[in-house]
mmCIF file of C-alpha atoms in Angstrom:
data_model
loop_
_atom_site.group_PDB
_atom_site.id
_atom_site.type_symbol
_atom_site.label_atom_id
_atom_site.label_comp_id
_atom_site.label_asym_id
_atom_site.label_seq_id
_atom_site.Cartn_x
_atom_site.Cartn_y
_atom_site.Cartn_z
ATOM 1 C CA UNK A 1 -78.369 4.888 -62.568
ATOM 2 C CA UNK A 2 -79.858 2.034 -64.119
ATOM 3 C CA UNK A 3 -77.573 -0.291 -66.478
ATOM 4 C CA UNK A 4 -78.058 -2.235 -69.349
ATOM 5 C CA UNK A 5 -79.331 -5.897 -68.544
ATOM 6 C CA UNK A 6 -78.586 -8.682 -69.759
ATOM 7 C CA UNK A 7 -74.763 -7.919 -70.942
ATOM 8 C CA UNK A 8 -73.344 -10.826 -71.752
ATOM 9 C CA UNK A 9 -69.699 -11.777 -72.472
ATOM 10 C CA UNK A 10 -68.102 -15.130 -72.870
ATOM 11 C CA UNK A 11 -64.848 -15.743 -70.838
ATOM 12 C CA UNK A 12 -63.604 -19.392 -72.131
ATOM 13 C CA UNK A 13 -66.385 -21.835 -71.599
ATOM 14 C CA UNK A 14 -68.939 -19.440 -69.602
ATOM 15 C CA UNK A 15 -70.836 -16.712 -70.757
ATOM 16 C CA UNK A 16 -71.095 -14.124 -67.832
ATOM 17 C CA UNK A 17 -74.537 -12.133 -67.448
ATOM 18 C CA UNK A 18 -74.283 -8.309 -66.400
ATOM 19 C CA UNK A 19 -77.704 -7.173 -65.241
ATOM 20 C CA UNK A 20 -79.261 -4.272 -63.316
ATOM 21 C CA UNK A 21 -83.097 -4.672 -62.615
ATOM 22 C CA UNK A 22 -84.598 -1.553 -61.684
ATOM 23 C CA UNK A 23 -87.005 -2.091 -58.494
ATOM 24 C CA UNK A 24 -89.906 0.717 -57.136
ATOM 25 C CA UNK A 25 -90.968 -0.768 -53.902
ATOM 26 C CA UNK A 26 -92.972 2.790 -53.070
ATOM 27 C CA UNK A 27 -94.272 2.726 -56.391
ATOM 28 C CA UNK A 28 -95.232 6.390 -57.663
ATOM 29 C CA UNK A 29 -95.489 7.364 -53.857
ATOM 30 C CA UNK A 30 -93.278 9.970 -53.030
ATOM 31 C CA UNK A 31 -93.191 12.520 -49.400
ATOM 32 C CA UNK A 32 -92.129 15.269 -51.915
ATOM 33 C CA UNK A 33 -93.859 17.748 -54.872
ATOM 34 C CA UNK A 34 -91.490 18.394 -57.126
ATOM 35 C CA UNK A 35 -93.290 20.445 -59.882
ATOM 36 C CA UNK A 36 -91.346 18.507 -62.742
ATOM 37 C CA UNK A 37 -91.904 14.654 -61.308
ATOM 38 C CA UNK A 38 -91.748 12.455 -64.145
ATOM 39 C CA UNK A 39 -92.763 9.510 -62.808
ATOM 40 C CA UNK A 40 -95.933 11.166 -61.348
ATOM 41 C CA UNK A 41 -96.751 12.237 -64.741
ATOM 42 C CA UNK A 42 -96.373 8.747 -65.948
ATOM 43 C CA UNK A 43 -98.009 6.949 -63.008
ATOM 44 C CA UNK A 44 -101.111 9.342 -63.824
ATOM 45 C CA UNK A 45 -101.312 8.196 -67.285
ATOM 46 C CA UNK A 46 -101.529 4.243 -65.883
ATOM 47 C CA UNK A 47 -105.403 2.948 -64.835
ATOM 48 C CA UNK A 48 -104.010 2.387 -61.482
ATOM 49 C CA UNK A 49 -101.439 5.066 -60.285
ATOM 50 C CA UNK A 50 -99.725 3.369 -57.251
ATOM 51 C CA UNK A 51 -99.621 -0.340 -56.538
ATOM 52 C CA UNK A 52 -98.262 0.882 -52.892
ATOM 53 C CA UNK A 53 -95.251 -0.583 -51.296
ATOM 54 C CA UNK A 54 -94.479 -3.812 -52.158
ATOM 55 C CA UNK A 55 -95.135 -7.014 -50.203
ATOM 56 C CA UNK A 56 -92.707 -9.042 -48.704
ATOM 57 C CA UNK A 57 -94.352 -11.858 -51.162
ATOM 58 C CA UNK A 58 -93.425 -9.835 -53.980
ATOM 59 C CA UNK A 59 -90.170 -9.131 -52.834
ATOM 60 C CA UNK A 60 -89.052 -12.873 -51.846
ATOM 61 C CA UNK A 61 -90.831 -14.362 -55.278
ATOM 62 C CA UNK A 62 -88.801 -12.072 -57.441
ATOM 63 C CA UNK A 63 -85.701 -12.554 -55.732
ATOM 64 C CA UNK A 64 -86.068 -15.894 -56.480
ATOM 65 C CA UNK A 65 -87.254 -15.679 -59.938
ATOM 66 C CA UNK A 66 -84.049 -13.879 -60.244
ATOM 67 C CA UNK A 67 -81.306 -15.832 -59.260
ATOM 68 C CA UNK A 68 -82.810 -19.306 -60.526
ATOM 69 C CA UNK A 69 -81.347 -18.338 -63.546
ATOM 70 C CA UNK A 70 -77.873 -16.762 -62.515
ATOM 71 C CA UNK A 71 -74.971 -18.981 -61.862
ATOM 72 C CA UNK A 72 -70.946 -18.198 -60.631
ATOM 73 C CA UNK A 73 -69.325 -15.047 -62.030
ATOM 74 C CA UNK A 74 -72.239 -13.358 -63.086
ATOM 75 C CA UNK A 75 -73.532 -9.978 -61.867
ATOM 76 C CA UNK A 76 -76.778 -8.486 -60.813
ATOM 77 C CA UNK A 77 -77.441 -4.953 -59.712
ATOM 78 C CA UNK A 78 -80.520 -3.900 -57.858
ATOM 79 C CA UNK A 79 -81.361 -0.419 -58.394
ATOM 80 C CA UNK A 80 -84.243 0.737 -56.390
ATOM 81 C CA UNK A 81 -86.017 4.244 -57.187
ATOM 82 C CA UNK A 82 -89.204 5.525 -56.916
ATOM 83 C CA UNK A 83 -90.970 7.797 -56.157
ATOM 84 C CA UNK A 84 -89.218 7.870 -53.107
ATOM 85 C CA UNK A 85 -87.988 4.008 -52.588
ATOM 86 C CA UNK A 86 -87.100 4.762 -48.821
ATOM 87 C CA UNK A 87 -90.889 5.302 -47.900
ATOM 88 C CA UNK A 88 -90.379 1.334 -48.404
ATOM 89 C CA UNK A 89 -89.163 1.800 -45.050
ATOM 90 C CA UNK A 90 -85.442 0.480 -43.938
ATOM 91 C CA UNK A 91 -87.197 -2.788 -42.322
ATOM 92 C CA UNK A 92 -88.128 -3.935 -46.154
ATOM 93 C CA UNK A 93 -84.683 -3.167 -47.542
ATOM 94 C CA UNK A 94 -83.369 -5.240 -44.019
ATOM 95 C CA UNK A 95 -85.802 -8.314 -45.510
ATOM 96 C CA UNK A 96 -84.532 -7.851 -48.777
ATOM 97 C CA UNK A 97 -80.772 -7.755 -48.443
ATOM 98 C CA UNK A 98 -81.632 -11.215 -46.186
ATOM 99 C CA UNK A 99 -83.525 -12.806 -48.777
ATOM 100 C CA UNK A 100 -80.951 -12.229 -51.591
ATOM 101 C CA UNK A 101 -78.135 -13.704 -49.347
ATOM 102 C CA UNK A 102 -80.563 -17.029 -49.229
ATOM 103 C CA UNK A 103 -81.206 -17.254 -52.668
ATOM 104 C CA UNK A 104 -77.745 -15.986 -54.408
ATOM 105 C CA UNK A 105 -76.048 -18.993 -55.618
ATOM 106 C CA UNK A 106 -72.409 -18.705 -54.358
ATOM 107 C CA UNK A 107 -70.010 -17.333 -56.724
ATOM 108 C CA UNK A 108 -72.749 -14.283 -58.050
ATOM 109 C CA UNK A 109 -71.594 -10.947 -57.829
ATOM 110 C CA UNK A 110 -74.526 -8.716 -56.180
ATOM 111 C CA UNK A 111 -74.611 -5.001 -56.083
ATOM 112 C CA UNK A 112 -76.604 -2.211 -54.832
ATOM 113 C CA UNK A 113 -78.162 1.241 -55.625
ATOM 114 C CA UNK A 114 -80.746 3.797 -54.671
ATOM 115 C CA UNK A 115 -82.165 7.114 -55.858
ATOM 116 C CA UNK A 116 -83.265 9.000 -52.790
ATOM 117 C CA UNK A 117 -84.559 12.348 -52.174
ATOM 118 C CA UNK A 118 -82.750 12.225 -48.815
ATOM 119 C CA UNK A 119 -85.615 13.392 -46.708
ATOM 120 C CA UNK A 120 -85.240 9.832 -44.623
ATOM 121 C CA UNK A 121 -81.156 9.635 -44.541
ATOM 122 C CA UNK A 122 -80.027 9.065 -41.013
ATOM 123 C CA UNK A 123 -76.719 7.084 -39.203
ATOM 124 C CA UNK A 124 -79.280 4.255 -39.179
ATOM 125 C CA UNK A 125 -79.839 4.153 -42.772
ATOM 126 C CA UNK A 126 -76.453 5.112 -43.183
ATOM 127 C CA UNK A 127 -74.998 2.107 -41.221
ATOM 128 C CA UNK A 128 -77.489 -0.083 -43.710
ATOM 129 C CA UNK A 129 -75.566 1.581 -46.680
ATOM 130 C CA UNK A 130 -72.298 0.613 -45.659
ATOM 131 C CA UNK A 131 -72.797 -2.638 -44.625
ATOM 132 C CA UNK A 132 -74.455 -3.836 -47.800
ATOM 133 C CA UNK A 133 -71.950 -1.381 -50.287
ATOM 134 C CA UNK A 134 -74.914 0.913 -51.455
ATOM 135 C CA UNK A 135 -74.332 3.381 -53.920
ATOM 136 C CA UNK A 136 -76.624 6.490 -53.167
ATOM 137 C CA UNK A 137 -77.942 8.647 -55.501
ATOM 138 C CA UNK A 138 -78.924 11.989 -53.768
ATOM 139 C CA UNK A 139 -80.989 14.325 -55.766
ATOM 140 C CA UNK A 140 -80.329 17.856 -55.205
ATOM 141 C CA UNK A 141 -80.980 21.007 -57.964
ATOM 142 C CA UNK A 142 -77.850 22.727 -56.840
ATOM 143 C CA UNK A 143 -77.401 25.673 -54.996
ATOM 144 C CA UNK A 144 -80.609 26.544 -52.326
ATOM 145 C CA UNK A 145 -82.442 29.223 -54.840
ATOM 146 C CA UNK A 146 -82.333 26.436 -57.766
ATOM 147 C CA UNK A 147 -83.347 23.338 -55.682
ATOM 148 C CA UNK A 148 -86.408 24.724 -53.766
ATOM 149 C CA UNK A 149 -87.887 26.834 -56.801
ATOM 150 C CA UNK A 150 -88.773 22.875 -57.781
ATOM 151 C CA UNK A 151 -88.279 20.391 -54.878
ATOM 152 C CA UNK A 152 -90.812 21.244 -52.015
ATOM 153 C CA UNK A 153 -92.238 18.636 -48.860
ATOM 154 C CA UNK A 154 -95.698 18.130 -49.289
ATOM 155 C CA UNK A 155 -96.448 21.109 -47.224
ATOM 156 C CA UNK A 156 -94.746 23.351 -50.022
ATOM 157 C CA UNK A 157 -91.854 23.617 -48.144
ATOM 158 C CA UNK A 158 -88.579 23.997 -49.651
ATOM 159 C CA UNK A 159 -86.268 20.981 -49.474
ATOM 160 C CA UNK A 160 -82.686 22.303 -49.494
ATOM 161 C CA UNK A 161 -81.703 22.330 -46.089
ATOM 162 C CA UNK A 162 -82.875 18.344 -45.580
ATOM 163 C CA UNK A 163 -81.595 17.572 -48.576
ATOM 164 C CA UNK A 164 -78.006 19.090 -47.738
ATOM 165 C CA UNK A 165 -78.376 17.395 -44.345
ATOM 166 C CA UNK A 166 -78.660 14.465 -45.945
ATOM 167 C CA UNK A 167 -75.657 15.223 -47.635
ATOM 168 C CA UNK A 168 -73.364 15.510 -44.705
ATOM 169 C CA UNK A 169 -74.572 13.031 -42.688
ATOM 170 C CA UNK A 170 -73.587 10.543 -45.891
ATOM 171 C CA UNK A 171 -70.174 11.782 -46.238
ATOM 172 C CA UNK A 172 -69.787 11.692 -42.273
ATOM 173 C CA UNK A 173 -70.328 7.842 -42.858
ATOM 174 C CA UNK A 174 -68.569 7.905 -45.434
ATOM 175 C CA UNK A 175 -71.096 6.525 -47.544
ATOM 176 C CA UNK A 176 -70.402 6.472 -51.303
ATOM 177 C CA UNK A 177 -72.870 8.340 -53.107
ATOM 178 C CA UNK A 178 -73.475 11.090 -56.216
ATOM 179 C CA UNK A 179 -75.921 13.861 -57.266
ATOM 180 C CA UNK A 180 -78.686 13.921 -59.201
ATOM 181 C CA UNK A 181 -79.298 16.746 -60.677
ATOM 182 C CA UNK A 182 -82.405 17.481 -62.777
ATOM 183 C CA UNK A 183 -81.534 20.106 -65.556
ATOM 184 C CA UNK A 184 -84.538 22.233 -66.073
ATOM 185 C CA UNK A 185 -84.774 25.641 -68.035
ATOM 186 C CA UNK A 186 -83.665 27.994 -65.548
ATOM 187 C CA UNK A 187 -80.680 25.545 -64.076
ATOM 188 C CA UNK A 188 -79.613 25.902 -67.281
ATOM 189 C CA UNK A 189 -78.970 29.797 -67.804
ATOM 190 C CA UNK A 190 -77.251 29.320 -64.007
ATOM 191 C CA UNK A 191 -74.412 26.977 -65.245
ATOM 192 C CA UNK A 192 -71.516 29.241 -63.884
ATOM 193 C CA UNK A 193 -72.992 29.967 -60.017
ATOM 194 C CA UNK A 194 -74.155 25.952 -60.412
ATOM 195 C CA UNK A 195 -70.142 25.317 -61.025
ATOM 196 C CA UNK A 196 -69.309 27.452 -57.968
ATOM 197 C CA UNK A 197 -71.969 25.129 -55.701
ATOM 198 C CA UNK A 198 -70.639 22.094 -57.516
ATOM 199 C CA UNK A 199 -66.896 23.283 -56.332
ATOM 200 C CA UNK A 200 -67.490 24.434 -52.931
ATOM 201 C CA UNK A 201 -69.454 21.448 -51.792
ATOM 202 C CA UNK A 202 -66.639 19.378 -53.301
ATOM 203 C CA UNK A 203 -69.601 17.197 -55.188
ATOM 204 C CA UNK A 204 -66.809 15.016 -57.070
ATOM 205 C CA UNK A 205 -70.106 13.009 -59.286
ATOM 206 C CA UNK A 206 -73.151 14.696 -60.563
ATOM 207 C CA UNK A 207 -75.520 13.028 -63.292
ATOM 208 C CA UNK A 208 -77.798 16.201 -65.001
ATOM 209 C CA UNK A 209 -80.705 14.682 -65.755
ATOM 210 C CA UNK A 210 -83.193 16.804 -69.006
ATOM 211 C CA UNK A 211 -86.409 18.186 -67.525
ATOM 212 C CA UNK A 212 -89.413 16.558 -70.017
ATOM 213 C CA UNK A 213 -92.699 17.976 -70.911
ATOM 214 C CA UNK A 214 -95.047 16.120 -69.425
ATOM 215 C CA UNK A 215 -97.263 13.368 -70.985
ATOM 216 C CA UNK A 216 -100.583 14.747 -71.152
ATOM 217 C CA UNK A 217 -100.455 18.414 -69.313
ATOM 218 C CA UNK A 218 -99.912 21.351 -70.111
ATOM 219 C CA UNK A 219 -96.628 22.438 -71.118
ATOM 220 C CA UNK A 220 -93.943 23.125 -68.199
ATOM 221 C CA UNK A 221 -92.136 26.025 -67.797
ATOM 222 C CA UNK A 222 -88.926 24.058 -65.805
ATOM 223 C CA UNK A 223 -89.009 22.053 -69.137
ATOM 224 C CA UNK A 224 -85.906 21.746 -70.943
ATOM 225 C CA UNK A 225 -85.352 22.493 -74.408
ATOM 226 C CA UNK A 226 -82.788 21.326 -76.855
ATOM 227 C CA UNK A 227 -81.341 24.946 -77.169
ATOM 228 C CA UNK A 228 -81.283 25.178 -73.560
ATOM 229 C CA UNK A 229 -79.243 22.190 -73.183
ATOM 230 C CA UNK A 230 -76.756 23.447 -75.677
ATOM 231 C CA UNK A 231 -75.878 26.159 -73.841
ATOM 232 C CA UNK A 232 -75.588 24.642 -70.458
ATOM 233 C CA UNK A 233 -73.063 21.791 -71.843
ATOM 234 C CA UNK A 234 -71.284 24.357 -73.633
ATOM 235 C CA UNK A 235 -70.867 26.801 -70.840
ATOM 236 C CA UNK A 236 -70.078 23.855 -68.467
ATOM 237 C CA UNK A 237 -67.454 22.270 -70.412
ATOM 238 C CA UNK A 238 -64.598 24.489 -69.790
ATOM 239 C CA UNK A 239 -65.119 24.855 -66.663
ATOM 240 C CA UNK A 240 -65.146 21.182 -65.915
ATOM 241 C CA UNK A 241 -61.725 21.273 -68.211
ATOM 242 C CA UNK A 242 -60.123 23.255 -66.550
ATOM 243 C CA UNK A 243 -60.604 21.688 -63.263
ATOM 244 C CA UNK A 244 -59.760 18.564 -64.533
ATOM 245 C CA UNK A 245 -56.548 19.976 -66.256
ATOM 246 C CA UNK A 246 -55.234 20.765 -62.632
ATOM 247 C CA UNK A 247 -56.341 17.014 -61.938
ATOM 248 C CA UNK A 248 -59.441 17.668 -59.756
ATOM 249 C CA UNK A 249 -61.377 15.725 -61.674
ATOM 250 C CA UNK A 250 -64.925 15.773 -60.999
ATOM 251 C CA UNK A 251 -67.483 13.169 -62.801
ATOM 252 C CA UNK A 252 -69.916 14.569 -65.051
ATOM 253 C CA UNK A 253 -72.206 11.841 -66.399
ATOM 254 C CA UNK A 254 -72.422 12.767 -69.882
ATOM 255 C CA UNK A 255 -68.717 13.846 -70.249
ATOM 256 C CA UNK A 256 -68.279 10.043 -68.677
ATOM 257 C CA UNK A 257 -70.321 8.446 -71.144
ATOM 258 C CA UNK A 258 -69.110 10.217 -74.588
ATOM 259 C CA UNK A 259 -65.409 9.540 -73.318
ATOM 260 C CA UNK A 260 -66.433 5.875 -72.832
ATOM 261 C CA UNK A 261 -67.853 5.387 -75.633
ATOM 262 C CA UNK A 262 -65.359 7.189 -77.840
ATOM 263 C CA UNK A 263 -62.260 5.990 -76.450
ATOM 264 C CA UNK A 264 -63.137 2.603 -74.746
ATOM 265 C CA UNK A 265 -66.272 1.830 -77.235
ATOM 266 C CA UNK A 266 -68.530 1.317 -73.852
ATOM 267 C CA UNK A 267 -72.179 1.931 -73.711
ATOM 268 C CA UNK A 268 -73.214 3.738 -70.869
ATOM 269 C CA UNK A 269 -76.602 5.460 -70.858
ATOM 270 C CA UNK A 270 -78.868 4.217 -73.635
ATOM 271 C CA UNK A 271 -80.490 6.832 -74.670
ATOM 272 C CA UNK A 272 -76.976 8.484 -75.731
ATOM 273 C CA UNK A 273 -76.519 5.862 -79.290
ATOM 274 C CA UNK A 274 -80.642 5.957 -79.790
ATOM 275 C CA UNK A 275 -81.423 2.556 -79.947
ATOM 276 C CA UNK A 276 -83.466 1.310 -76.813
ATOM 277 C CA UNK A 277 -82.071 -1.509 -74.889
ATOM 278 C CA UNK A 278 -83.859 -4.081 -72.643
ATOM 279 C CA UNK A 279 -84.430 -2.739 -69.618
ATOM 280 C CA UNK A 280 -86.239 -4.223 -66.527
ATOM 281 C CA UNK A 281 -88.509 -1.999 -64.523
ATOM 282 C CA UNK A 282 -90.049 -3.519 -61.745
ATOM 283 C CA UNK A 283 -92.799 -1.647 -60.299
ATOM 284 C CA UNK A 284 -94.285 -2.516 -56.526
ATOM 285 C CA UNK A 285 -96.605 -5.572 -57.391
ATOM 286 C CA UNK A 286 -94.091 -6.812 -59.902
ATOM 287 C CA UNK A 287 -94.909 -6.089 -63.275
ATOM 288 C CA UNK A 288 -92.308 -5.152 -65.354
ATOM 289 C CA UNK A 289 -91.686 -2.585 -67.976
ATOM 290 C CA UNK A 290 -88.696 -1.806 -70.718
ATOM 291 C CA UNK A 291 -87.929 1.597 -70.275
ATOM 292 C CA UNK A 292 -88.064 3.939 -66.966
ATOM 293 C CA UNK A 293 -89.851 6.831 -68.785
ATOM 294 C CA UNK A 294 -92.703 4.500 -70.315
ATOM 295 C CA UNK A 295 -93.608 2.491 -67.140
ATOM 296 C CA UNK A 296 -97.295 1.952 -69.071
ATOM 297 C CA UNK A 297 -99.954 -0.359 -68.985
ATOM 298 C CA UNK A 298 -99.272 -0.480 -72.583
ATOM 299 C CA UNK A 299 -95.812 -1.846 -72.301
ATOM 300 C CA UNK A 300 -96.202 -3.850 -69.861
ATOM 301 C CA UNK A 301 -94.565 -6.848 -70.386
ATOM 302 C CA UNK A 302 -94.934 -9.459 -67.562
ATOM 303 C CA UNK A 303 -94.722 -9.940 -63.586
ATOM 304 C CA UNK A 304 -91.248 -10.510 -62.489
ATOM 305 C CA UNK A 305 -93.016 -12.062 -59.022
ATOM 306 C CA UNK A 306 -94.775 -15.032 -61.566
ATOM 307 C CA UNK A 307 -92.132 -15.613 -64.269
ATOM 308 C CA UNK A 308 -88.023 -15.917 -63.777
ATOM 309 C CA UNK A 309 -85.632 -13.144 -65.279
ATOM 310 C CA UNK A 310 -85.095 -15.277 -68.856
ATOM 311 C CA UNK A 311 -88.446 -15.413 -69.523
ATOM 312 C CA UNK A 312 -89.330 -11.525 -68.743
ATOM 313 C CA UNK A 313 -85.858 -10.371 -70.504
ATOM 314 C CA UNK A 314 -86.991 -12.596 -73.834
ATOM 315 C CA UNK A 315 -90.704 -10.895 -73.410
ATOM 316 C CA UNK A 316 -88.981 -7.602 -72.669
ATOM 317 C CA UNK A 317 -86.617 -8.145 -75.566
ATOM 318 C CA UNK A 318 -88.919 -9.118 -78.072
ATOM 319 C CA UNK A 319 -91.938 -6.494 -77.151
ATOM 320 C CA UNK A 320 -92.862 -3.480 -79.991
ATOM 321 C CA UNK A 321 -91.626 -1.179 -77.481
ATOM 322 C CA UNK A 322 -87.882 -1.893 -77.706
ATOM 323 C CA UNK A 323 -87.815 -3.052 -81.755
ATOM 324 C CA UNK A 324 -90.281 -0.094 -82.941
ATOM 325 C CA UNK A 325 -88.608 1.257 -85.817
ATOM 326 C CA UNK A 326 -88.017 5.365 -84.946
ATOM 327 C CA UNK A 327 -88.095 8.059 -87.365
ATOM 328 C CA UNK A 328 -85.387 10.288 -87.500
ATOM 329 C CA UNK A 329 -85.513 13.668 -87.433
ATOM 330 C CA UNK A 330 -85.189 15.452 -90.711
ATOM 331 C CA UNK A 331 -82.404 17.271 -88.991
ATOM 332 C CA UNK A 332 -80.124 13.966 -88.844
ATOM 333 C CA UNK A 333 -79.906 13.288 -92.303
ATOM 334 C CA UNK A 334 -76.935 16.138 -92.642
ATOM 335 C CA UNK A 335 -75.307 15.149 -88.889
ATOM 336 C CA UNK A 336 -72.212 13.859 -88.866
ATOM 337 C CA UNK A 337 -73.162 11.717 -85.566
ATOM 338 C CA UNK A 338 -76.019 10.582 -86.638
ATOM 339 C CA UNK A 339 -73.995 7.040 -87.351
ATOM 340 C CA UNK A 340 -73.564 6.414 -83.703
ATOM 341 C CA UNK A 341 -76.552 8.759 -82.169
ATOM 342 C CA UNK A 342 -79.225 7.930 -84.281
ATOM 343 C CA UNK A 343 -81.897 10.319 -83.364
ATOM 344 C CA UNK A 344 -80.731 10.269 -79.176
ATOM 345 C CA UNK A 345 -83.311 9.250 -76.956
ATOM 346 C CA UNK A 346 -87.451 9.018 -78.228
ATOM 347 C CA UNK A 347 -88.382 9.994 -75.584
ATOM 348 C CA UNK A 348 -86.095 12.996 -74.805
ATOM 349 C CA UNK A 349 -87.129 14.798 -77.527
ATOM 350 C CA UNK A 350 -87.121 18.015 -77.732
ATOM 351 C CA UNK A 351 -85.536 18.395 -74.508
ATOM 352 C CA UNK A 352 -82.287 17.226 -76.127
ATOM 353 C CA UNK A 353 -82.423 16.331 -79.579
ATOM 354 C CA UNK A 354 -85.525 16.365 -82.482
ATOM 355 C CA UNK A 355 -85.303 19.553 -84.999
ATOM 356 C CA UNK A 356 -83.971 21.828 -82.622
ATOM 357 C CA UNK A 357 -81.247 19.726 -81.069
ATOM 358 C CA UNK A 358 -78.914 20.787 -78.627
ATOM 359 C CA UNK A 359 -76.751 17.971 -78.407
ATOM 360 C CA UNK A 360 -75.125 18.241 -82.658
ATOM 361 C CA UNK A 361 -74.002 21.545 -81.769
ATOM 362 C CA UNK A 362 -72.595 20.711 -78.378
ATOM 363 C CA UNK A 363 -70.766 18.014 -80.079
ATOM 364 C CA UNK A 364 -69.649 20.057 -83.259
ATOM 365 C CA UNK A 365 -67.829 22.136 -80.815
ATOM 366 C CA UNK A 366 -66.501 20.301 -77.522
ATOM 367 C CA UNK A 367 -66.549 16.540 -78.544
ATOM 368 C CA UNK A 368 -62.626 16.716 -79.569
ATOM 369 C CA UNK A 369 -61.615 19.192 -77.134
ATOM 370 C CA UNK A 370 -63.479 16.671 -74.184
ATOM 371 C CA UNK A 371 -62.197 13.433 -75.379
ATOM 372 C CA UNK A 372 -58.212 14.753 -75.914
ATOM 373 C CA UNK A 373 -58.861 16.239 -71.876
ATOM 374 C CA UNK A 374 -60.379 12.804 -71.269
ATOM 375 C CA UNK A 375 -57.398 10.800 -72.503
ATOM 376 C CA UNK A 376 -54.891 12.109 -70.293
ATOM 377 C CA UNK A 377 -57.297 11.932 -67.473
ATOM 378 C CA UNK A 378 -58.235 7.693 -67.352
#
């Protein structure tokens, strides 16, 4: 859900700043065990593996660091994820909303997300949602088998249920929201029943997300592969065509993204062209990090709570992390979309791309076939 920050684009005398700054107020801490977690694999590789639930303090001092350098017509995007951000409890996100009203100069366009599990949605939080335009981001694995073979409580409970609860009491508030769903191994083979949950739900936006091997553990049997991904995408695909050829169109994030980028020339995720972008991560007691996937000691790159936005972009901007020169696969040399890919995302891998990638094929044979649907469609 995050964006790229930073995007800048010069209407007559004023150059306009787009940014999204991702926020974990829970830190790592999450009231779920989902056997794939990323981001407990990566706050386990850190010296310190939560910094908790962030202070007020924080909260108010990067706020402000924030909007000292924003002025009329720009935009800013807070994206808070987690762990589970709404362990933050709704009181902080009450303070927050508050503060950002104080310190927004007038004129600056402010926006809202959050990735939830959904354990915590009720009408309150609900209410909170649609007063402040929140865009949710539920995560659910599909259909009940699929979601709680991976998603349990912290009892080892399955999640489905809550999670679907969640679900309905959103669209009874008509809250605007889309699924997350993370595309492991086995989701994979189950792309056809998936498309039958996806349908009778009427989920009209779902974002798959590629299962990773972890860091430094031993290899994970939900991990994706890039074969795996192939043959999900390609079994998908005309299934989501020929929905939307009847015009009910329902958003698939990567579908979204290739059609944006092919027939608009818009950047959506960034791991899709290869070439990292600035990112800002903001964990709990402020540092900040470039990229979601490495939130590291090693890349850390300031405190957003001690320096103001310009000065952590430029740091984030300029750190090894973002300019490291990648080698490509062997595999690229001989792709025909290597030109605008180059290599996908480092740090998807193998779950995507490398020597065995799943996205060249996937593109060899549904990239024309998706973009000529997608033209008649926006």
């Amino acid at each position: 859900m995050a964006g790229i920050p930073f995007n800048q684009s010069t209407i007559g005398r004023t150059t306009l700043k787009n940014i999204t700054v991702m926020i974990k107020p829970a830190s790592s801490i999450c009231d779920m065990r989902c056997v794939y977690c990323f981001y407990s694999d990566v706050a386990a590789s850190r010296e310190e593996v939560s910094h908790g639930i962030m202070t007020r303090e924080v909260a108010t001092r990067l706020i402000s660091n924030i909007f000292c350098v924003l002025a009329a017509g720009d935009h800013i995007t807070f994206a808070f994820q987690g762990g589970e951000p709404g362990l933050a409890g709704l009181d902080f996100y009450l303070y927050f909303v508050e503060e950002v009203k104080k310190a927004a100069p007038a004129g600056v366009h402010v926006h809202y997300t959050i990735q939830t599990n959904g354990l915590m949605i009720d009408n309150n939080w609900c209410e909170f949602f649609n007063e402040n335009n929140f865009l949710v981001g539920l995560s659910l694995d599909g259909y009940a088998a699929l979601h709680n073979l991976n998603r349990a409580d912290a009892q080892g409970k399955g999640t489905f249920n809550r999670v679907m609860a969640a679900k309905q009491v959103l669209e009874l508030n008509d809250v605007n929201y889309n699924i997350l769903c993370v595309l492991t191994a086995e989701t994979s083979r189950r792309a056809n029943k998936l498309w039958e949950f996806i349908l009778r739900e009427n989920i009209r936006y779902i974002q798959f997300i590629p299962c990773l091997e972890p860091f430094n553990a031993q290899p994970s049997k939900a991990a994706l592969t890039g074969g795996r991904f192939y043959q999900f995408y390609l079994t998908l695909f005309p299934l989501w065509q020929k929905e939307a050829v009847k015009g009910n169109i329902i958003s698939i994030r990567l579908f979204d993204d290739l059609a944006a980028l092919f027939l608009a020339g818009k950047r959506g995720a960034c791991g899709l062209t290869g070439k990292c972008t600035s990112q800002i991560v903001v964990e709990a007691d402020g540092s900040v990090y470039p990229c979601d996937f490495f939130v590291l000691d090693e890349f850390r790159v300031g405190n957003l709570a001690e320096q103001n936005l310009q000065e952590i972009y430029e740091a984030t901007a300029s750190c090894d992390f973002i300019n490291e020169v990648r080698q490509m696969p062997s595999l690229c040399a001989s792709c025909p979309h290597t030109a605008w890919c180059r290599g996908g995302c480092k740090r998807m891998g193998s779950a995507v791309y490398g020597e065995n990638c799943g996205m060249r094929p996937f593109l060899d044979e549904c990239l024309n076939d998706l973009l000529v649907t997608a033209r008649g469609l926006y």
